[in-house]
Amino acid sequence: MEKREQMYEGKAKKVFATDDPALCIVSYKDDATAFNGLKKGTIRGKGVVNNRMSNYLMKLLEAEGVPTHLVEELNDRETLVKRVQIVPLEVIIRNVAAGSFSKRVGCPEGTPLACTVLEYCYKDDDLGDPMVNDSHILAMQWATKEELDTIAKLTYKVNDVLKAFFKNVNIDLIDFKIEFGRLPDGTIVLADEISPDTCRIWDSTTHEKLDKDRFRRDLGNVEDAYEEMMRRIFG
Ligand code: TMP
């Protein structure tokens, strides 16, 4: 397998073609942004943490029956993945009130929720990733009814697996964002990443934030939080 030209550069990752049209290489950067790119910075070592943590969690999810894009970790920052067409949705699960949910409904961060919340945002930077509902998605044909049913079912499964995993390392999974892709045969698979960039993860005992909110909100010890997550997962 041979690395070829860069296909795409996002805020936190680059994607490269390979000599196999069905595969590409994702390369994780230390760049961090927030508020739709308004705030920019660097989190030293983040690319390594996110690559290794995301791959670890995707392997765990595969073993629990969630199909993913993961093929093989190549090195500290690079991973071979199946080439997919990304469904243009950010799929968000909330177990506890925080972030934009707390703001929207006027509920303090950390408030337990009576049931799990599932949200969708349309992936479009120019529009600021607006929240949309099922009928918006079907009306705009961003996904079919069947695909959306699969996405919702898989997302709840991801939540069950990740919540239990994090609980074992004394962390509460407050909320997270995931993305899905379509394989050439139409199969929906989990894509993108699962990392402190895309989850809210709080220490169960101290409620200390161990995620990108430390960067978004200038809480300090940003690198330490990513390193701590690495230690909790890999020892
Ligand atoms: P929110 O409370 O800001 O809507 O964020 C919900 C979850 O989604 C949180 O775990 C952080 C994650 N997230 C991303 O992964 N990318 C984003 O661009 C945003 C805004 C949130």
PDB file of N, CA, C and O and ligand atoms in Angstrom, residues 90 92 94 98-101 129 175-177 197-200 216, ligand 1:
ATOM      1  N   GLU A  90     -23.733  15.643  11.659  1.00  0.00           N
ATOM      2  CA  GLU A  90     -23.079  15.406  12.937  1.00  0.00           C
ATOM      3  C   GLU A  90     -24.148  14.801  13.830  1.00  0.00           C
ATOM      4  O   GLU A  90     -25.206  15.392  14.030  1.00  0.00           O
ATOM      5  N   ILE A  92     -25.261  13.604  17.396  1.00  0.00           N
ATOM      6  CA  ILE A  92     -24.871  13.929  18.774  1.00  0.00           C
ATOM      7  C   ILE A  92     -25.751  13.170  19.768  1.00  0.00           C
ATOM      8  O   ILE A  92     -26.970  13.099  19.593  1.00  0.00           O
ATOM      9  N   ARG A  94     -26.529  12.992  23.948  1.00  0.00           N
ATOM     10  CA  ARG A  94     -26.342  13.675  25.233  1.00  0.00           C
ATOM     11  C   ARG A  94     -26.901  12.811  26.353  1.00  0.00           C
ATOM     12  O   ARG A  94     -28.082  12.450  26.328  1.00  0.00           O
ATOM     13  N   ALA A  98     -25.118  19.767  28.869  1.00  0.00           N
ATOM     14  CA  ALA A  98     -23.867  20.540  28.775  1.00  0.00           C
ATOM     15  C   ALA A  98     -23.891  21.318  27.460  1.00  0.00           C
ATOM     16  O   ALA A  98     -24.785  21.127  26.628  1.00  0.00           O
ATOM     17  N   GLY A  99     -22.907  22.202  27.300  1.00  0.00           N
ATOM     18  CA  GLY A  99     -22.664  22.865  26.019  1.00  0.00           C
ATOM     19  C   GLY A  99     -23.878  23.564  25.440  1.00  0.00           C
ATOM     20  O   GLY A  99     -24.616  24.257  26.139  1.00  0.00           O
ATOM     21  N   SER A 100     -24.086  23.370  24.136  1.00  0.00           N
ATOM     22  CA  SER A 100     -25.155  24.095  23.438  1.00  0.00           C
ATOM     23  C   SER A 100     -26.544  23.664  23.915  1.00  0.00           C
ATOM     24  O   SER A 100     -27.493  24.440  23.843  1.00  0.00           O
ATOM     25  N   PHE A 101     -26.655  22.431  24.426  1.00  0.00           N
ATOM     26  CA  PHE A 101     -27.949  21.985  24.968  1.00  0.00           C
ATOM     27  C   PHE A 101     -28.319  22.823  26.192  1.00  0.00           C
ATOM     28  O   PHE A 101     -29.442  23.325  26.305  1.00  0.00           O
ATOM     29  N   ASP A 129     -23.158  24.684  10.857  1.00  0.00           N
ATOM     30  CA  ASP A 129     -23.660  23.362  11.284  1.00  0.00           C
ATOM     31  C   ASP A 129     -25.001  23.453  12.035  1.00  0.00           C
ATOM     32  O   ASP A 129     -25.075  23.113  13.224  1.00  0.00           O
ATOM     33  N   ASP A 175     -21.488  13.770  26.655  1.00  0.00           N
ATOM     34  CA  ASP A 175     -22.066  13.813  25.303  1.00  0.00           C
ATOM     35  C   ASP A 175     -20.972  13.515  24.294  1.00  0.00           C
ATOM     36  O   ASP A 175     -19.791  13.446  24.649  1.00  0.00           O
ATOM     37  N   PHE A 176     -21.355  13.299  23.044  1.00  0.00           N
ATOM     38  CA  PHE A 176     -20.356  13.098  21.989  1.00  0.00           C
ATOM     39  C   PHE A 176     -20.985  13.338  20.636  1.00  0.00           C
ATOM     40  O   PHE A 176     -22.210  13.371  20.501  1.00  0.00           O
ATOM     41  N   LYS A 177     -20.106  13.510  19.638  1.00  0.00           N
ATOM     42  CA  LYS A 177     -20.516  13.707  18.244  1.00  0.00           C
ATOM     43  C   LYS A 177     -19.841  12.641  17.403  1.00  0.00           C
ATOM     44  O   LYS A 177     -18.634  12.417  17.548  1.00  0.00           O
ATOM     45  N   ASP A 197     -11.606  15.576  21.298  1.00  0.00           N
ATOM     46  CA  ASP A 197     -12.112  16.675  20.465  1.00  0.00           C
ATOM     47  C   ASP A 197     -13.622  16.558  20.257  1.00  0.00           C
ATOM     48  O   ASP A 197     -14.290  17.561  19.990  1.00  0.00           O
ATOM     49  N   THR A 198     -14.127  15.346  20.304  1.00  0.00           N
ATOM     50  CA  THR A 198     -15.509  15.095  19.861  1.00  0.00           C
ATOM     51  C   THR A 198     -16.418  14.544  20.967  1.00  0.00           C
ATOM     52  O   THR A 198     -17.552  14.161  20.682  1.00  0.00           O
ATOM     53  N   CYS A 199     -15.880  14.473  22.185  1.00  0.00           N
ATOM     54  CA  CYS A 199     -16.670  13.973  23.318  1.00  0.00           C
ATOM     55  C   CYS A 199     -16.560  14.959  24.471  1.00  0.00           C
ATOM     56  O   CYS A 199     -15.571  15.681  24.565  1.00  0.00           O
ATOM     57  N   ARG A 200     -17.536  14.970  25.367  1.00  0.00           N
ATOM     58  CA  ARG A 200     -17.318  15.565  26.690  1.00  0.00           C
ATOM     59  C   ARG A 200     -17.137  14.412  27.655  1.00  0.00           C
ATOM     60  O   ARG A 200     -18.022  13.552  27.767  1.00  0.00           O
ATOM     61  N   ARG A 216     -11.570  25.161  24.365  1.00  0.00           N
ATOM     62  CA  ARG A 216     -12.643  26.081  23.965  1.00  0.00           C
ATOM     63  C   ARG A 216     -12.834  27.187  24.995  1.00  0.00           C
ATOM     64  O   ARG A 216     -13.083  28.330  24.655  1.00  0.00           O
TER      65      ARG A 216
HETATM   66  P1  TMP B   1     -22.306  21.144  21.742  1.00  0.00           P
HETATM   67  O1  TMP B   1     -22.826  21.055  23.140  1.00  0.00           O
HETATM   68  O2  TMP B   1     -21.376  22.299  21.507  1.00  0.00           O
HETATM   69  O3  TMP B   1     -23.417  21.096  20.724  1.00  0.00           O
HETATM   70  O4  TMP B   1     -21.405  19.845  21.487  1.00  0.00           O
HETATM   71  C1  TMP B   1     -21.935  18.551  21.622  1.00  0.00           C
HETATM   72  C2  TMP B   1     -20.835  17.514  21.445  1.00  0.00           C
HETATM   73  O5  TMP B   1     -20.322  17.545  20.122  1.00  0.00           O
HETATM   74  C3  TMP B   1     -19.624  17.728  22.349  1.00  0.00           C
HETATM   75  O6  TMP B   1     -19.205  16.458  22.840  1.00  0.00           O
HETATM   76  C4  TMP B   1     -18.567  18.309  21.469  1.00  0.00           C
HETATM   77  C5  TMP B   1     -18.921  17.775  20.112  1.00  0.00           C
HETATM   78  N1  TMP B   1     -18.652  18.707  19.028  1.00  0.00           N
HETATM   79  C6  TMP B   1     -17.850  18.327  17.959  1.00  0.00           C
HETATM   80  O7  TMP B   1     -17.342  17.202  17.943  1.00  0.00           O
HETATM   81  N2  TMP B   1     -17.652  19.216  16.949  1.00  0.00           N
HETATM   82  C7  TMP B   1     -18.192  20.470  16.933  1.00  0.00           C
HETATM   83  O8  TMP B   1     -17.957  21.228  15.989  1.00  0.00           O
HETATM   84  C8  TMP B   1     -19.032  20.849  18.048  1.00  0.00           C
HETATM   85  C9  TMP B   1     -19.675  22.210  18.086  1.00  0.00           C
HETATM   86  C10 TMP B   1     -19.237  19.940  19.048  1.00  0.00           C
END
